[in-house]
Structures are given as structure tokens and as C-alpha cells.
Coordinates of C-alpha atoms and ligand atoms in Angstrom, one line a residue:
M1 CA 198.0 -74.2 73.2
A2 CA 194.1 -74.5 73.7
D3 CA 194.5 -74.7 77.4
K4 CA 196.6 -71.9 78.3
K5 CA 197.8 -71.5 81.9
D6 CA 195.7 -68.3 82.3
D7 CA 193.5 -66.3 80.3
P8 CA 193.3 -62.8 81.8
L9 CA 192.0 -61.2 78.6
G10 CA 189.1 -63.8 78.2
A11 CA 190.5 -64.2 74.7
V12 CA 190.7 -68.1 74.6
T13 CA 187.1 -68.4 75.9
T14 CA 185.7 -65.8 73.2
P15 CA 186.3 -67.1 69.8
T16 CA 185.0 -65.0 66.7
P17 CA 181.6 -66.0 65.6
R18 CA 181.3 -67.1 62.0
R19 CA 178.1 -66.4 59.9
K20 CA 177.7 -69.1 57.1
P21 CA 176.2 -68.3 53.8
K22 CA 173.8 -70.8 51.9
P23 CA 175.1 -74.5 52.1
E24 CA 178.0 -74.8 49.7
I25 CA 178.1 -77.1 46.6
T26 CA 181.5 -78.8 47.0
E27 CA 181.0 -81.8 44.8
I28 CA 179.3 -82.9 41.6
A29 CA 177.8 -86.4 41.4
G30 CA 179.8 -87.6 44.3
R31 CA 183.1 -86.1 42.9
P32 CA 184.6 -83.6 45.1
M33 CA 185.5 -80.1 43.0
K34 CA 188.9 -78.9 43.0
P35 CA 190.3 -75.7 44.6
S36 CA 190.6 -73.9 41.3
T37 CA 186.7 -74.3 40.7
L38 CA 185.8 -73.5 44.3
M39 CA 188.0 -70.2 44.2
M40 CA 185.2 -68.6 41.9
G41 CA 182.3 -68.6 44.3
H42 CA 182.9 -70.7 47.5
G43 CA 181.8 -69.0 50.8
F44 CA 180.0 -66.2 49.1
D45 CA 176.2 -66.1 48.6
P46 CA 175.2 -63.4 46.2
A47 CA 171.6 -63.4 47.7
L48 CA 173.1 -61.7 50.8
S49 CA 174.6 -58.9 48.6
E50 CA 172.0 -57.5 46.3
G51 CA 172.7 -60.4 43.9
S52 CA 176.3 -58.9 43.2
L53 CA 178.2 -61.8 41.4
K54 CA 181.3 -61.0 43.2
A55 CA 181.7 -60.1 46.9
P56 CA 181.5 -56.2 47.6
I57 CA 184.1 -54.7 49.8
F58 CA 182.4 -54.4 53.2
L59 CA 183.9 -51.1 54.6
T60 CA 182.4 -51.0 58.0
S61 CA 183.8 -51.1 61.5
T62 CA 180.7 -52.7 63.2
F63 CA 177.6 -54.7 62.4
A64 CA 174.0 -53.7 63.4
F65 CA 171.9 -56.3 65.3
E66 CA 168.4 -56.8 64.2
N67 CA 167.0 -55.9 67.8
A68 CA 168.2 -55.8 71.2
A69 CA 167.4 -59.3 71.9
A70 CA 169.6 -60.4 69.1
G71 CA 172.4 -58.6 70.4
K72 CA 171.9 -60.2 73.9
R73 CA 171.6 -63.5 72.3
H74 CA 174.8 -63.0 70.4
F75 CA 176.8 -62.0 73.4
E76 CA 175.2 -65.0 75.5
G77 CA 176.6 -67.2 72.6
I78 CA 180.1 -65.5 72.5
T79 CA 180.3 -65.8 76.5
G80 CA 179.2 -69.5 76.6
K81 CA 176.1 -68.4 78.7
R82 CA 173.9 -70.1 75.9
P83 CA 175.3 -73.3 74.3
G84 CA 175.8 -73.3 70.5
G85 CA 178.1 -70.2 70.2
A86 CA 177.2 -67.2 68.3
E87 CA 176.3 -66.4 64.7
G88 CA 176.9 -63.4 62.7
L89 CA 179.4 -60.6 62.7
V90 CA 179.7 -58.1 65.4
Y91 CA 183.0 -55.9 64.9
S92 CA 185.7 -55.6 62.4
R93 CA 188.6 -56.1 64.5
F94 CA 187.2 -59.7 64.8
N95 CA 186.3 -60.5 61.4
G96 CA 184.2 -59.3 58.4
P97 CA 182.6 -60.7 55.3
N98 CA 185.7 -60.4 53.0
Q99 CA 187.8 -61.8 55.4
E100 CA 185.5 -64.7 56.3
I101 CA 185.1 -65.8 52.5
L102 CA 189.1 -65.5 52.2
E103 CA 189.6 -67.7 55.1
D104 CA 187.2 -70.4 53.9
R105 CA 188.9 -70.3 50.6
L106 CA 192.5 -70.4 52.0
A107 CA 191.4 -73.4 54.0
I108 CA 190.5 -75.3 50.9
W109 CA 193.9 -75.1 49.3
D110 CA 195.6 -76.4 52.3
G111 CA 193.1 -79.3 53.2
A112 CA 192.6 -77.3 56.6
E113 CA 189.5 -77.2 58.6
D114 CA 189.9 -73.5 59.2
A115 CA 192.1 -70.4 58.5
L116 CA 192.9 -67.0 59.7
C117 CA 194.1 -64.0 57.7
F118 CA 196.4 -61.3 58.9
S119 CA 197.6 -57.9 57.7
S120 CA 201.1 -59.6 57.1
G121 CA 202.9 -62.7 57.2
M122 CA 204.9 -61.6 60.2
T123 CA 201.7 -60.6 62.0
A124 CA 200.5 -64.1 61.5
I125 CA 203.9 -65.5 62.7
A126 CA 204.0 -63.2 65.7
V127 CA 200.4 -64.0 66.9
L128 CA 200.8 -67.7 66.3
M129 CA 204.1 -67.6 68.6
L130 CA 202.5 -65.4 71.2
A131 CA 199.4 -67.4 71.4
A132 CA 201.4 -70.7 71.8
C133 CA 204.0 -69.5 74.5
N134 CA 204.0 -68.9 78.1
A135 CA 207.2 -67.6 80.0
G136 CA 209.7 -70.2 80.5
D137 CA 208.5 -72.1 77.2
V138 CA 211.1 -73.4 74.5
I139 CA 210.2 -73.1 70.8
V140 CA 212.1 -75.7 68.7
H141 CA 212.7 -74.2 65.2
S142 CA 214.3 -75.4 61.9
G143 CA 216.9 -73.0 60.2
P144 CA 217.3 -71.0 58.3
L145 CA 214.0 -69.0 58.8
Y146 CA 213.1 -65.8 57.0
A147 CA 215.4 -63.3 59.1
A148 CA 212.4 -61.4 60.6
S149 CA 211.1 -64.7 61.9
E150 CA 214.4 -65.9 63.2
G151 CA 214.6 -62.3 64.9
F152 CA 211.2 -62.4 66.5
V153 CA 211.9 -65.8 68.1
A154 CA 215.6 -64.7 69.3
K155 CA 214.7 -61.2 70.3
V156 CA 211.0 -60.5 71.0
M157 CA 210.0 -63.9 72.5
A158 CA 213.1 -63.7 74.5
K159 CA 211.5 -60.6 76.2
Y160 CA 208.8 -62.6 77.5
G161 CA 211.3 -65.4 78.9
V162 CA 210.7 -67.8 75.9
T163 CA 214.0 -69.4 74.5
Y164 CA 214.7 -71.6 71.5
I165 CA 216.7 -74.4 70.1
A166 CA 217.3 -74.2 66.3
F167 CA 218.1 -77.4 64.1
P168 CA 219.5 -77.3 60.5
A169 CA 216.8 -77.9 58.1
G170 CA 217.9 -81.3 56.8
A171 CA 218.0 -82.9 60.4
T172 CA 217.4 -86.6 60.5
R173 CA 215.1 -88.6 62.9
E174 CA 218.2 -89.2 65.1
E175 CA 219.4 -85.7 65.1
L176 CA 215.8 -84.6 65.7
D177 CA 215.5 -86.9 68.7
D178 CA 218.6 -85.2 70.2
V179 CA 217.1 -81.7 69.5
M180 CA 213.8 -82.7 71.2
S181 CA 215.5 -84.1 74.3
R182 CA 217.7 -80.9 74.7
A183 CA 214.6 -78.7 74.3
K184 CA 212.6 -80.7 76.9
A185 CA 215.4 -80.5 79.3
Q186 CA 215.8 -76.7 78.7
A187 CA 212.1 -76.3 79.2
E188 CA 212.0 -78.1 82.5
K189 CA 215.0 -75.9 83.7
Q190 CA 213.1 -72.8 82.9
G191 CA 209.8 -74.2 84.3
G192 CA 208.1 -74.3 81.0
E193 CA 207.0 -76.5 78.2
V194 CA 207.8 -77.2 74.5
P195 CA 204.5 -75.7 73.1
L196 CA 205.5 -75.1 69.6
I197 CA 207.6 -76.6 66.9
Y198 CA 208.2 -74.1 64.1
L199 CA 209.4 -74.9 60.5
E200 CA 210.1 -73.1 57.4
S201 CA 210.5 -75.4 54.3
P202 CA 212.0 -74.5 51.9
G203 CA 214.0 -72.1 54.0
N204 CA 214.4 -68.5 52.8
P205 CA 216.8 -68.0 50.8
T206 CA 218.6 -71.4 50.7
N207 CA 215.7 -73.5 49.6
A208 CA 216.9 -76.1 52.3
L209 CA 214.1 -78.7 52.9
V210 CA 212.7 -79.9 56.4
D211 CA 211.7 -83.4 56.9
I212 CA 208.2 -82.9 58.1
E213 CA 207.5 -86.7 58.6
A214 CA 210.7 -87.1 60.7
V215 CA 209.7 -84.0 62.7
K216 CA 206.4 -85.4 63.4
E217 CA 207.8 -88.7 64.5
A218 CA 210.3 -87.0 66.8
R219 CA 207.4 -84.7 68.3
D220 CA 205.1 -87.7 69.0
A221 CA 208.1 -89.6 70.7
H222 CA 209.1 -86.9 72.9
F223 CA 206.0 -84.5 73.6
D224 CA 202.2 -84.8 73.9
P225 CA 201.0 -84.0 70.2
D226 CA 197.9 -82.2 71.7
R227 CA 200.0 -79.7 73.5
C228 CA 202.8 -79.3 70.9
P229 CA 201.7 -78.3 67.4
I230 CA 204.0 -78.4 64.4
A231 CA 203.7 -75.1 62.4
I232 CA 205.2 -74.7 59.1
D233 CA 206.0 -71.5 56.9
N234 CA 205.0 -72.8 53.5
T235 CA 205.5 -69.5 51.7
F236 CA 207.9 -70.7 49.1
L237 CA 206.0 -73.7 47.7
G238 CA 202.4 -73.1 48.9
P239 CA 199.7 -73.7 48.3
L240 CA 200.3 -75.6 45.0
W241 CA 203.6 -77.4 45.4
Q242 CA 203.7 -78.7 49.1
R243 CA 200.8 -79.6 51.3
P244 CA 202.4 -79.7 54.9
L245 CA 199.3 -80.9 56.7
D246 CA 199.2 -84.2 54.5
H247 CA 202.9 -84.9 56.0
G248 CA 202.2 -84.4 59.8
A249 CA 202.2 -80.6 60.3
D250 CA 199.4 -79.1 62.3
L251 CA 199.4 -75.5 61.3
V252 CA 200.4 -73.8 57.8
V253 CA 201.5 -70.4 57.8
Y254 CA 201.9 -68.1 54.8
S255 CA 203.2 -64.7 53.8
L256 CA 200.3 -64.1 51.4
T257 CA 202.3 -61.2 50.1
K258 CA 204.2 -63.7 48.0
Y259 CA 202.7 -66.3 45.5
V260 CA 199.1 -66.2 46.9
G261 CA 198.7 -62.4 46.5
G262 CA 200.9 -63.0 43.5
H263 CA 201.0 -59.4 42.0
S264 CA 203.6 -57.6 44.3
D265 CA 200.7 -55.1 45.3
L266 CA 199.7 -56.2 49.0
V267 CA 201.0 -57.5 52.3
A268 CA 199.0 -60.0 54.1
G269 CA 199.4 -63.3 55.9
S270 CA 197.7 -66.6 57.0
V271 CA 197.5 -69.4 59.4
S272 CA 195.5 -72.5 58.7
G273 CA 194.9 -75.9 60.3
A274 CA 192.5 -77.8 62.6
K275 CA 189.9 -75.6 64.5
K276 CA 191.3 -76.6 67.9
W277 CA 194.7 -74.9 67.1
V278 CA 193.1 -72.1 64.8
D279 CA 190.7 -70.9 67.7
A280 CA 193.5 -70.2 70.2
I281 CA 195.1 -68.0 67.5
R282 CA 191.8 -66.3 66.5
A283 CA 191.4 -65.5 70.3
L284 CA 194.5 -63.5 70.4
R285 CA 193.9 -62.0 67.1
N286 CA 190.6 -60.7 68.3
T287 CA 192.2 -59.1 71.2
M288 CA 195.1 -57.7 69.4
G289 CA 193.8 -57.1 66.1
G290 CA 196.0 -57.7 63.1
I291 CA 193.3 -59.2 60.7
A292 CA 193.8 -58.4 57.1
D293 CA 191.7 -55.3 56.0
P294 CA 188.6 -55.7 53.9
H295 CA 190.2 -54.4 50.5
T296 CA 193.3 -56.6 51.0
A297 CA 191.2 -59.5 51.4
W298 CA 189.1 -58.7 48.5
M299 CA 192.1 -58.4 46.4
L300 CA 193.4 -61.8 47.8
L301 CA 189.9 -63.2 46.7
R302 CA 190.8 -62.0 43.2
S303 CA 194.4 -63.5 43.5
L304 CA 193.2 -66.8 44.5
E305 CA 191.0 -67.3 41.2
T306 CA 194.5 -67.4 39.2
V307 CA 196.9 -68.9 41.8
E308 CA 197.1 -72.2 40.1
L309 CA 197.5 -70.6 36.6
R310 CA 200.1 -68.3 37.9
M311 CA 202.0 -70.8 39.7
Q312 CA 202.1 -73.3 37.1
R313 CA 203.4 -70.8 34.5
A314 CA 206.0 -69.4 36.9
G315 CA 207.1 -73.0 37.8
E316 CA 207.6 -74.0 34.1
N317 CA 209.4 -70.7 33.3
A318 CA 211.8 -71.4 36.4
A319 CA 212.5 -74.8 35.0
K320 CA 213.7 -73.3 31.5
V321 CA 215.7 -70.6 33.0
C322 CA 217.4 -72.9 35.5
E323 CA 218.3 -75.3 32.5
F324 CA 219.9 -72.3 30.8
L325 CA 221.8 -71.1 34.0
K326 CA 222.9 -74.6 35.0
N327 CA 225.6 -74.8 32.4
H328 CA 226.6 -71.1 32.1
P329 CA 230.4 -70.6 32.6
K330 CA 229.8 -67.8 35.1
V331 CA 227.5 -69.8 37.3
E332 CA 229.0 -71.8 39.9
G333 CA 225.9 -73.5 41.1
L334 CA 222.2 -73.4 41.6
G335 CA 220.0 -73.7 44.7
Y336 CA 216.9 -74.9 42.8
L337 CA 214.6 -77.5 44.0
G338 CA 214.4 -79.0 40.5
M339 CA 218.1 -79.7 40.5
I340 CA 219.0 -81.0 44.0
E341 CA 222.4 -82.6 44.3
D342 CA 222.2 -83.8 47.9
E343 CA 220.7 -87.2 48.6
R344 CA 219.0 -86.4 51.8
Q345 CA 217.5 -83.1 50.3
Q346 CA 216.3 -85.2 47.2
D347 CA 214.7 -87.8 49.3
I348 CA 212.7 -85.1 51.3
Y349 CA 211.8 -83.4 48.0
D350 CA 210.5 -86.7 46.5
R351 CA 208.3 -87.2 49.7
H352 CA 207.0 -83.8 50.2
C353 CA 206.9 -81.6 47.2
L354 CA 204.8 -81.6 44.2
G355 CA 206.9 -79.0 42.2
A356 CA 210.1 -77.3 42.2
G357 CA 208.7 -73.8 42.7
S358 CA 210.0 -70.7 41.0
T359 CA 212.2 -69.1 43.7
F360 CA 215.8 -70.1 43.8
S361 CA 219.5 -69.3 44.5
V362 CA 222.0 -68.7 41.8
F363 CA 225.8 -68.8 42.9
I364 CA 227.8 -66.4 40.5
K365 CA 231.5 -67.0 40.1
G366 CA 233.2 -64.4 42.2
G367 CA 231.6 -62.5 45.1
E368 CA 229.5 -59.2 45.8
A369 CA 231.0 -57.2 43.0
E370 CA 230.1 -59.8 40.4
C371 CA 226.7 -60.2 41.7
F372 CA 226.0 -56.4 41.8
R373 CA 227.1 -56.1 38.0
F374 CA 224.7 -59.0 37.4
L375 CA 221.9 -57.4 39.2
D376 CA 222.6 -53.8 37.8
A377 CA 222.5 -55.2 34.3
L378 CA 219.0 -57.0 34.2
K379 CA 216.7 -55.4 32.0
V380 CA 213.5 -57.6 32.6
A381 CA 213.8 -58.8 36.1
K382 CA 213.5 -56.1 38.7
L383 CA 215.9 -55.6 41.5
A384 CA 213.9 -56.0 44.5
V385 CA 213.2 -58.0 47.6
S386 CA 210.2 -60.4 47.9
L387 CA 209.1 -63.1 45.6
G388 CA 206.1 -64.9 44.0
G389 CA 204.8 -62.1 41.9
T390 CA 203.8 -62.1 38.3
E391 CA 207.1 -60.2 37.5
S392 CA 210.6 -61.7 38.0
L393 CA 212.6 -60.3 40.8
A394 CA 216.2 -60.6 41.8
S395 CA 218.0 -59.7 45.1
H396 CA 221.3 -60.2 47.0
P397 CA 220.3 -61.6 50.3
A398 CA 223.9 -61.3 51.9
S399 CA 223.6 -57.5 51.7
M400 CA 220.0 -57.0 51.8
T401 CA 217.3 -59.2 53.4
H402 CA 219.9 -61.2 55.5
L403 CA 222.4 -58.2 56.3
S404 CA 221.1 -58.5 59.9
V405 CA 221.9 -62.0 60.3
A406 CA 225.4 -62.4 62.2
E407 CA 228.2 -63.2 59.9
G408 CA 229.0 -66.4 61.4
R409 CA 225.3 -67.6 61.1
R410 CA 225.2 -66.4 57.4
A411 CA 228.1 -68.6 56.6
E412 CA 226.7 -71.5 58.5
L413 CA 223.5 -71.1 56.2
R414 CA 225.5 -70.8 53.1
I415 CA 224.1 -67.3 52.6
T416 CA 227.3 -66.3 50.7
D417 CA 228.3 -63.2 49.1
N418 CA 228.1 -64.7 45.7
L419 CA 224.3 -65.9 46.0
V420 CA 221.6 -64.0 44.1
R421 CA 218.1 -64.9 44.9
I422 CA 215.8 -65.0 41.9
S423 CA 211.9 -65.2 41.8
I424 CA 210.6 -66.0 38.4
G425 CA 207.4 -64.7 37.2
I426 CA 205.0 -65.3 34.4
E427 CA 206.9 -63.5 31.6
D428 CA 207.8 -65.0 28.2
P429 CA 210.4 -67.5 29.2
D430 CA 212.8 -66.7 26.3
D431 CA 212.8 -63.1 27.1
L432 CA 213.8 -64.0 30.7
I433 CA 216.6 -66.2 29.4
A434 CA 217.7 -63.6 27.0
D435 CA 217.9 -61.2 30.0
F436 CA 219.9 -63.4 32.2
E437 CA 222.3 -64.1 29.4
Q438 CA 223.1 -60.5 28.8
A439 CA 223.2 -59.6 32.5
L440 CA 225.9 -62.4 32.9
E441 CA 227.8 -61.1 29.9
A442 CA 228.1 -57.9 32.2
V443 CA 229.6 -59.8 35.2
Ligands
PLP501 C1 209.4 -67.2 53.9 C2 208.8 -66.0 54.6 N1 207.9 -66.0 55.6 C3 207.6 -64.8 56.1 C4 207.6 -63.7 55.5 C5 207.1 -62.4 56.0 O1 206.0 -62.0 55.3 P1 205.5 -60.4 55.2 O2 206.3 -59.7 54.5 O3 204.1 -60.6 54.3 O4 205.2 -60.2 56.6 C6 208.6 -63.5 54.4 C7 208.8 -62.3 53.7 O5 209.5 -62.1 52.9 C8 209.2 -64.9 53.9 O6 209.9 -64.8 52.8

């Protein structure tokens, strides 16, 4: 990704400069501090903002230079005419103080060198894919993907001559070898490369897990790891319950709209990973825009202070709710990571996951009519798409989020008419159980 065939916009060679606040304290007596501690102050120096304990919201489109020579020096740094790069902020399409602090803090959670924030999860995914690919290239991706991601690969990237090969989430090393060989042959035929392996794990909405370690082994065996990063959408379990960079992924993608934002009141996204990958994506974001706005970035800073607390509570609540749903006579089954029935999926879970999350599928006995009666009877949980908020949400993917997915593909992915997706929030667990109990009575 770093050495694109051509760079007509000069985007790759002009990364956004970063201004650093005072040296950070990240350990005490040799003991590294945990992310939950660092979320309160990391990356923000009150002395740069009139002593304000919390970062103000910086609503500005541009940043003043101290003098003309400083302006010249800045651009010499950006353009590489002076070694050492550029410091300070220059223009808000590239970056701003709130977004820089947010990016520093997001990187901490994933154990990443760098991070970028975007105006939505889909913007993050789109810019990542556009930055990675040239005409003729082939994207290898796991399935299922969030419907818009799948559509972006199949319909939008296709317009630019990029094709794809998809593999089922649980694919083994042997199956992955076959996928990689086919992708290589397809790319050679098209005069391109395989510049990106894109995963989503767990997949939306089935919770199917991808073996990231097996994907990395297969990637290393078939492609040059320096030219073919593995990116993974970690929205369902991150940042608490899965750390993909520890298992061989190179880039982690989020819809921050979900658990990280966590209050169903904003839309944003991010990408994190090693600087060499992140810089190429940043360069395209600099050119196109798509960075999160300062107000949203500020809201996310506030959200990050409680993300661990919220996710822990939601995870505990989901375990209790699923324990109740598991044996209910009107429930056919659950797609909950705390109750996996498939040996291969359990093995991946044991190696990759630190918690079962709070978003799962419940298969109600019957079909669409029974699911609709259940959804319409809910009193505490709200009937809405999205997930990862403080409040519990329920939706019917086959007729809502995944309606655009072809019927055959829906069946292949087990997105059946009797599947209700539930995202558990931080309410009282007994109230939630009482709500699901009375809604099941209405089925
Ligand atoms: C797994 C996953 N990835 C990406 C997205 C897209 O994120 P956004 O809605 O923030 O653009 C979603 C949204 O539902 C999602 O569930």
C-alpha cells in the first residue's frame, strides 16, 4: 500500500503533520498504565489550553502560523524539502487537536502505533480500500461482512476494476490456501495484485468468527506481507474483547458508532495499526476529507473514559439474558459467542476472544411473523438497527439491515427469517429478562 504505482495527487508523500503535547506519563515505577487510566488525560496538555482540565472543542478550519518563515518551514517539512517532516496543525481537513487526541487514545486500546478517525465506519472502510487498491487488483475478504461493506467491495470497487474473492468466516488453513491461490491467479489475469485481505470477525449479524492466525499464515505463504496487509473490522468485540493486532492482523477497523461511542448519539469510524500502513490511508484522507468533526471527536473522548465499564456491564448482562433465552420453549437457538456449539468456532474463540460480547442472534421458533410479534411487544429494548449503545436494541436483519443482500446469499450466511439480532445495553439485567419473557409470551 505504501508504494502505490502512481501518486498523482501527491497524497502519499504528504502525510498529516502531528503536533505532540508534553511528554506523556505512561508508566509508574516501571509498570505500564492500563488504557482505562490513560483515557482520562493521555495526549492532552492543559497548559496548551488555558489550563482547561478537559480538552476544549476546537472549532476552526485553519491554524495560524507564528510568522511567514514558520509557514515556509512547515511546508518544507511536509513536502520533504527539509528532513524531519512538519510539526503543528495547518488545516482541519487534515487534522485538529480533538481528533489528534482521539487518535492517540484509540491507538492505545488496540496496542497500535497509530490511528485515524473518520466521519463514519463506512468512510474508514471506503478510504482504507481505495488507498490499498489499484485497477486490476483483487481483494480477499471473509463473509459475512456488514452489508454496506460487502456492497462497497462488490459494487463500488468493481467500478474501478477491482474484483474480490470471498471465503466463509470459519475457513481452515487448507481452505485459505486454496482461496489465496485462486486470488493470486485472478490478480495475475487482471494485471493486478492482492493488496488487501479484509476480515470482519465476528461477522455481522451471525457472529461467525474468522481464524486470524490461519489467515496470517496463509497470507505469509502466498503473498509478500509488506504489500498485502490484513485488515479486520473489530466493531462487534473491540476494543475490549478482541485484540486482532496480537493475532496477526495489520489494521483494525471500527464503526465507533457502536461500542466505542456507546450512547447511540454519534456516527464515526477509525483505522489503527502500524504507521507504515496508517500513513498511506491518512494521505488519502487528507486529499478526500472524511475525518471525524471536532465535536464528534470530543464526544468520543468522553465515551472512551467509560468504554471499559460500559462494555463489561453489557457483557455481564448479555450472559444473564442468554442464560434465560437458551432454555425458553419459543427459542430455537442462539448465536451467542458465550454458547458456541461448533468445535471449530469454539477453537477460534478460545484463541482470539477475551469475552463473548453483548450482541447476538436469537432464532425464534417460526418465521418473520413470530419475530415481528416479539419485536413489537418489547417494552425496554428498542426496535432499532445498530448496536453497542447503553440501551438494548433489537432488529430483524433479514427484512432490515440485510434486505439488500441477495436471497441465496442470505440463506448461505444463515440470515434466516426467524433471526432477531439483539444488542444488550447496561440496563438492570432482571428488567431485561422480564422484558424478553413478556415479549416471548406475545409470539
Ligand atoms: C460490523 C460493522 N462494520 C461497519 C459498520 C458501518 O459503520 P457506520 O454505520 O459507522 O458507518 C457497521 C454498522 O452497522 C457494522 O455493524
